[in-house]
Tab-separated table of C-alpha atoms and ligand atoms in Angstrom:
chain	number	residue	atom	x	y	z
A	1	MET	CA	-17.663	-2.780	16.545
A	2	THR	CA	-14.624	-4.625	15.233
A	3	GLN	CA	-15.505	-7.775	13.402
A	4	GLN	CA	-14.072	-11.134	14.331
A	5	LEU	CA	-12.210	-12.999	11.592
A	6	THR	CA	-11.977	-16.774	11.496
A	7	LEU	CA	-8.854	-18.274	9.963
A	8	HIS	CA	-8.564	-21.880	8.820
A	9	TRP	CA	-5.109	-22.418	10.235
A	10	SER	CA	-2.330	-24.953	10.795
A	11	PRO	CA	1.033	-24.579	12.566
A	12	ARG	CA	2.703	-26.401	9.669
A	13	SER	CA	1.552	-24.476	6.625
A	14	PRO	CA	4.016	-21.916	5.249
A	15	TYR	CA	1.183	-20.069	3.450
A	16	VAL	CA	-0.702	-19.770	6.758
A	17	ARG	CA	2.549	-18.556	8.266
A	18	LYS	CA	2.640	-15.690	5.762
A	19	VAL	CA	-0.796	-14.589	6.972
A	20	MET	CA	0.196	-14.884	10.633
A	21	VAL	CA	3.447	-12.944	10.112
A	22	CYS	CA	1.393	-10.141	8.495
A	23	ALA	CA	-1.137	-10.248	11.344
A	24	HIS	CA	1.664	-9.888	13.914
A	25	GLU	CA	3.339	-7.083	11.970
A	26	LEU	CA	0.000	-5.265	11.636
A	27	GLY	CA	-1.190	-5.733	15.240
A	28	LEU	CA	-4.184	-7.841	14.164
A	29	VAL	CA	-3.475	-11.156	15.890
A	30	ASP	CA	-6.229	-10.653	18.478
A	31	ARG	CA	-8.782	-10.205	15.733
A	32	LEU	CA	-8.115	-13.683	14.342
A	33	HIS	CA	-9.964	-16.696	15.653
A	34	LYS	CA	-7.790	-19.616	14.543
A	35	VAL	CA	-9.474	-22.900	13.646
A	36	ARG	CA	-7.139	-25.868	13.245
A	37	SER	CA	-7.904	-27.238	9.777
A	38	VAL	CA	-6.174	-30.126	8.097
A	39	ALA	CA	-5.613	-29.637	4.388
A	40	ALA	CA	-4.006	-32.585	2.641
A	41	MET	CA	-3.787	-32.828	-1.120
A	42	LEU	CA	-5.057	-36.415	-1.141
A	43	LYS	CA	-7.884	-35.903	1.382
A	44	PRO	CA	-10.293	-33.067	0.630
A	45	ASN	CA	-11.632	-31.713	3.929
A	46	ALA	CA	-15.444	-31.423	3.760
A	47	ALA	CA	-15.713	-28.876	6.599
A	48	LEU	CA	-13.042	-26.643	5.089
A	49	MET	CA	-14.666	-26.981	1.658
A	50	GLN	CA	-17.783	-25.246	2.962
A	51	ASP	CA	-15.640	-22.116	3.089
A	52	ASN	CA	-13.171	-22.897	0.304
A	53	PRO	CA	-14.118	-25.516	-2.294
A	54	LEU	CA	-10.421	-25.876	-3.140
A	55	SER	CA	-9.874	-27.360	0.361
A	56	LYS	CA	-6.837	-25.180	0.977
A	57	ILE	CA	-5.495	-23.200	3.882
A	58	PRO	CA	-5.247	-20.372	4.700
A	59	THR	CA	-8.917	-19.443	4.242
A	60	LEU	CA	-10.433	-16.472	6.051
A	61	VAL	CA	-14.113	-16.209	7.006
A	62	ARG	CA	-15.531	-12.808	7.872
A	63	GLU	CA	-18.353	-12.227	10.348
A	64	ASP	CA	-20.958	-12.006	7.577
A	65	GLY	CA	-19.832	-15.450	6.375
A	66	SER	CA	-18.036	-14.151	3.295
A	67	THR	CA	-14.689	-15.771	2.621
A	68	LEU	CA	-11.295	-14.715	1.368
A	69	PHE	CA	-8.522	-16.882	-0.050
A	70	ASP	CA	-5.712	-17.483	-0.846
A	71	SER	CA	-2.786	-16.175	1.262
A	72	VAL	CA	-2.038	-13.519	-1.383
A	73	VAL	CA	-5.521	-12.036	-0.966
A	74	ILE	CA	-5.753	-12.466	2.806
A	75	CYS	CA	-2.410	-10.729	3.422
A	76	GLU	CA	-3.469	-7.733	1.345
A	77	TYR	CA	-6.854	-7.645	3.071
A	78	LEU	CA	-5.208	-7.558	6.515
A	79	ASN	CA	-2.823	-4.846	5.341
A	80	ASP	CA	-5.793	-2.722	4.156
A	81	LEU	CA	-7.681	-3.348	7.387
A	82	ALA	CA	-4.770	-2.069	9.462
A	83	GLY	CA	-3.704	0.668	7.040
A	84	GLY	CA	-0.296	-1.013	6.921
A	85	SER	CA	2.685	-0.621	4.615
A	86	LEU	CA	3.353	-4.280	3.738
A	87	PHE	CA	2.017	-3.630	0.215
A	88	PRO	CA	3.723	-0.502	-1.157
A	89	ALA	CA	1.121	1.400	-3.185
A	90	SER	CA	3.166	2.520	-6.162
A	91	GLY	CA	6.483	2.940	-7.883
A	92	GLU	CA	9.457	0.571	-7.962
A	93	ALA	CA	8.872	-0.431	-4.320
A	94	LYS	CA	5.491	-1.904	-5.314
A	95	TRP	CA	6.886	-4.024	-8.147
A	96	GLN	CA	9.858	-5.146	-6.093
A	97	ALA	CA	7.546	-6.284	-3.272
A	98	LEU	CA	5.107	-8.038	-5.624
A	99	ARG	CA	7.900	-9.768	-7.530
A	100	TRP	CA	9.442	-11.097	-4.319
A	101	HIS	CA	5.969	-12.108	-3.165
A	102	ALA	CA	5.454	-14.139	-6.348
A	103	PHE	CA	9.021	-15.488	-6.163
A	104	GLY	CA	8.575	-16.611	-2.544
A	105	ASP	CA	5.202	-18.221	-3.277
A	106	GLY	CA	6.516	-19.943	-6.408
A	107	PHE	CA	9.485	-21.214	-4.410
A	108	LEU	CA	7.022	-22.622	-1.856
A	109	ASP	CA	4.829	-24.207	-4.547
A	110	ALA	CA	7.893	-26.020	-5.920
A	111	LEU	CA	8.950	-27.177	-2.452
A	112	ILE	CA	5.488	-28.542	-1.621
A	113	LEU	CA	5.321	-30.476	-4.897
A	114	TRP	CA	8.881	-31.716	-4.416
A	115	ARG	CA	8.038	-32.960	-0.935
A	116	ASN	CA	4.865	-34.692	-2.193
A	117	GLU	CA	6.899	-36.472	-4.861
A	118	ARG	CA	9.607	-37.395	-2.357
A	119	GLU	CA	6.979	-39.035	-0.100
A	120	ARG	CA	5.615	-41.269	-2.854
A	121	GLU	CA	6.615	-44.913	-2.860
A	122	GLN	CA	8.341	-44.509	-6.212
A	123	PRO	CA	9.236	-40.886	-6.844
A	124	LEU	CA	9.609	-40.061	-10.517
A	125	PRO	CA	13.355	-39.393	-11.024
A	126	ALA	CA	12.789	-36.789	-13.763
A	127	LEU	CA	10.426	-34.791	-11.522
A	128	MET	CA	12.752	-35.032	-8.529
A	129	GLU	CA	15.615	-33.757	-10.682
A	130	ALA	CA	13.522	-30.904	-12.081
A	131	PHE	CA	12.521	-29.717	-8.593
A	132	GLU	CA	16.110	-29.920	-7.390
A	133	THR	CA	17.268	-27.855	-10.411
A	134	LYS	CA	14.608	-25.180	-9.834
A	135	VAL	CA	15.237	-24.925	-6.109
A	136	ALA	CA	19.023	-24.699	-6.588
A	137	ALA	CA	18.536	-21.935	-9.193
A	138	THR	CA	16.073	-20.114	-6.935
A	139	LEU	CA	18.491	-20.137	-4.019
A	140	ALA	CA	21.354	-18.968	-6.258
A	141	ARG	CA	19.243	-16.075	-7.613
A	142	LEU	CA	17.996	-15.056	-4.164
A	143	ASP	CA	21.577	-15.159	-2.897
A	144	GLU	CA	22.480	-12.640	-5.625
A	145	GLU	CA	19.550	-10.503	-4.470
A	146	ALA	CA	20.487	-10.651	-0.773
A	147	ALA	CA	21.970	-7.130	-0.773
A	148	ALA	CA	18.757	-5.741	-2.301
A	149	LEU	CA	16.679	-7.647	0.247
A	150	GLU	CA	18.792	-6.161	3.032
A	151	LYS	CA	18.222	-2.630	1.774
A	152	ALA	CA	14.505	-2.999	1.028
A	153	PRO	CA	11.764	-2.118	3.519
A	154	PHE	CA	9.919	-4.983	5.220
A	155	THR	CA	7.064	-5.875	2.850
A	156	ILE	CA	4.961	-8.826	1.735
A	157	GLY	CA	7.922	-9.764	-0.482
A	158	THR	CA	10.147	-10.136	2.569
A	159	VAL	CA	7.435	-12.165	4.319
A	160	ALA	CA	7.041	-14.606	1.409
A	161	ILE	CA	10.762	-15.249	0.938
A	162	ALA	CA	11.411	-15.555	4.670
A	163	CYS	CA	8.543	-18.069	4.989
A	164	ALA	CA	9.818	-20.113	2.039
A	165	LEU	CA	13.276	-20.319	3.648
A	166	GLY	CA	11.611	-21.235	6.947
A	167	TYR	CA	9.895	-24.087	5.106
A	168	MET	CA	13.287	-25.276	3.826
A	169	ASP	CA	14.407	-25.496	7.457
A	170	PHE	CA	11.196	-27.322	8.409
A	171	ARG	CA	10.955	-29.916	5.630
A	172	PHE	CA	14.304	-29.868	3.822
A	173	GLU	CA	16.765	-29.595	6.681
A	174	ALA	CA	19.188	-32.104	5.139
A	175	TYR	CA	19.456	-30.022	1.962
A	176	GLY	CA	21.738	-27.523	3.707
A	177	TRP	CA	20.502	-24.413	1.876
A	178	ARG	CA	22.684	-22.041	3.913
A	179	GLU	CA	25.916	-23.415	2.406
A	180	ARG	CA	24.542	-22.765	-1.083
A	181	ALA	CA	23.271	-19.272	-0.294
A	182	PRO	CA	25.421	-17.749	2.467
A	183	ARG	CA	24.476	-14.093	1.843
A	184	LEU	CA	20.799	-15.010	1.821
A	185	ALA	CA	21.357	-16.970	5.040
A	186	ARG	CA	22.747	-13.827	6.718
A	187	TRP	CA	19.700	-11.825	5.618
A	188	HIS	CA	17.374	-14.601	6.796
A	189	ALA	CA	19.058	-14.714	10.207
A	190	VAL	CA	18.324	-11.005	10.710
A	191	VAL	CA	14.705	-11.217	9.489
A	192	SER	CA	14.109	-14.283	11.648
A	193	GLU	CA	14.782	-12.197	14.755
A	194	ARG	CA	11.564	-10.250	14.250
A	195	PRO	CA	8.887	-11.087	16.839
A	196	SER	CA	6.429	-11.880	13.999
A	197	MET	CA	8.789	-14.535	12.651
A	198	GLN	CA	9.682	-15.900	16.079
A	199	ALA	CA	6.003	-16.260	17.012
A	200	THR	CA	5.184	-18.275	13.887
A	201	VAL	CA	7.976	-20.855	13.561
A	202	ALA	CA	6.486	-24.043	12.061
A	203	VAL	CA	5.910	-27.008	14.339
A	204	ASP	CA	4.597	-30.500	13.670
A	205	GLY	CA	1.359	-31.078	15.492
B	1	GSH	N1	-1.740	-20.454	-3.267
B	1	GSH	C1	-2.244	-20.875	-2.003
B	1	GSH	C2	-1.591	-22.179	-1.599
B	1	GSH	C3	-2.185	-22.734	-0.318
B	1	GSH	C4	-1.835	-24.203	-0.117
B	1	GSH	O1	-1.504	-24.930	-1.069
B	1	GSH	N2	-1.919	-24.646	1.140
B	1	GSH	C5	-1.684	-26.026	1.415
B	1	GSH	C6	-1.252	-26.221	2.868
B	1	GSH	S1	0.425	-25.728	3.079
B	1	GSH	C7	-3.006	-26.769	1.239
B	1	GSH	O2	-4.015	-26.271	1.666
B	1	GSH	N3	-2.950	-27.944	0.615
B	1	GSH	C8	-4.103	-28.764	0.442
B	1	GSH	C9	-4.373	-29.112	-0.988
B	1	GSH	O3	-3.609	-28.666	-1.869
B	1	GSH	O4	-5.339	-29.833	-1.224
B	1	GSH	C10	-2.010	-19.774	-0.956
B	1	GSH	O5	-1.146	-18.921	-1.191
B	1	GSH	O6	-2.742	-19.717	0.044
């Protein structure tokens, strides 16, 4: 019998989106029972903490009650479950995918912290400037890597970078990232056509 998997989920979280993109790509969406969970840095969620003491989403609960987090682990678990190819097993393809995975996640971590700072009554100017510098450098580097991204197979690296750019559209629309990274924007437009990306576009709610 196939086991049911419960996912602490939100339509707004880019890390949850990574998991959902993988689930769509791997044909596992029907196996996931999504539970809407609110994870806010300033309000630990007691119900969520039963499954993940860090109070973070995504968190996956298996039928025997065992849990898996974070998105890095859940995506690889789903890939194993489906016998997928989102995590190349060896060689240069493996390191390229893992590097882009880490790059995309690090990009997201910076964006989330930047947004938190921006929302404070008195954002710290030095922090705001540091985030802006890192994000601008990240976009410039990814723009240089756009040709390599175009040539590479669709992997967890692609998923992470595409979700980070999707988060820029969701929470940093005014930043205008496409003007700063036009080659990356062309790559993103193509990747965004995939049904897995279309089905997981972030929405407030
Ligand atoms: N490294 C984690 C990051 C997950 C994360 O920070 N999720 C956010 C939602 S977008 C969260 O749960 N924030 C609540 C908190 O930090 O307390 C992953 O890849 O899953």
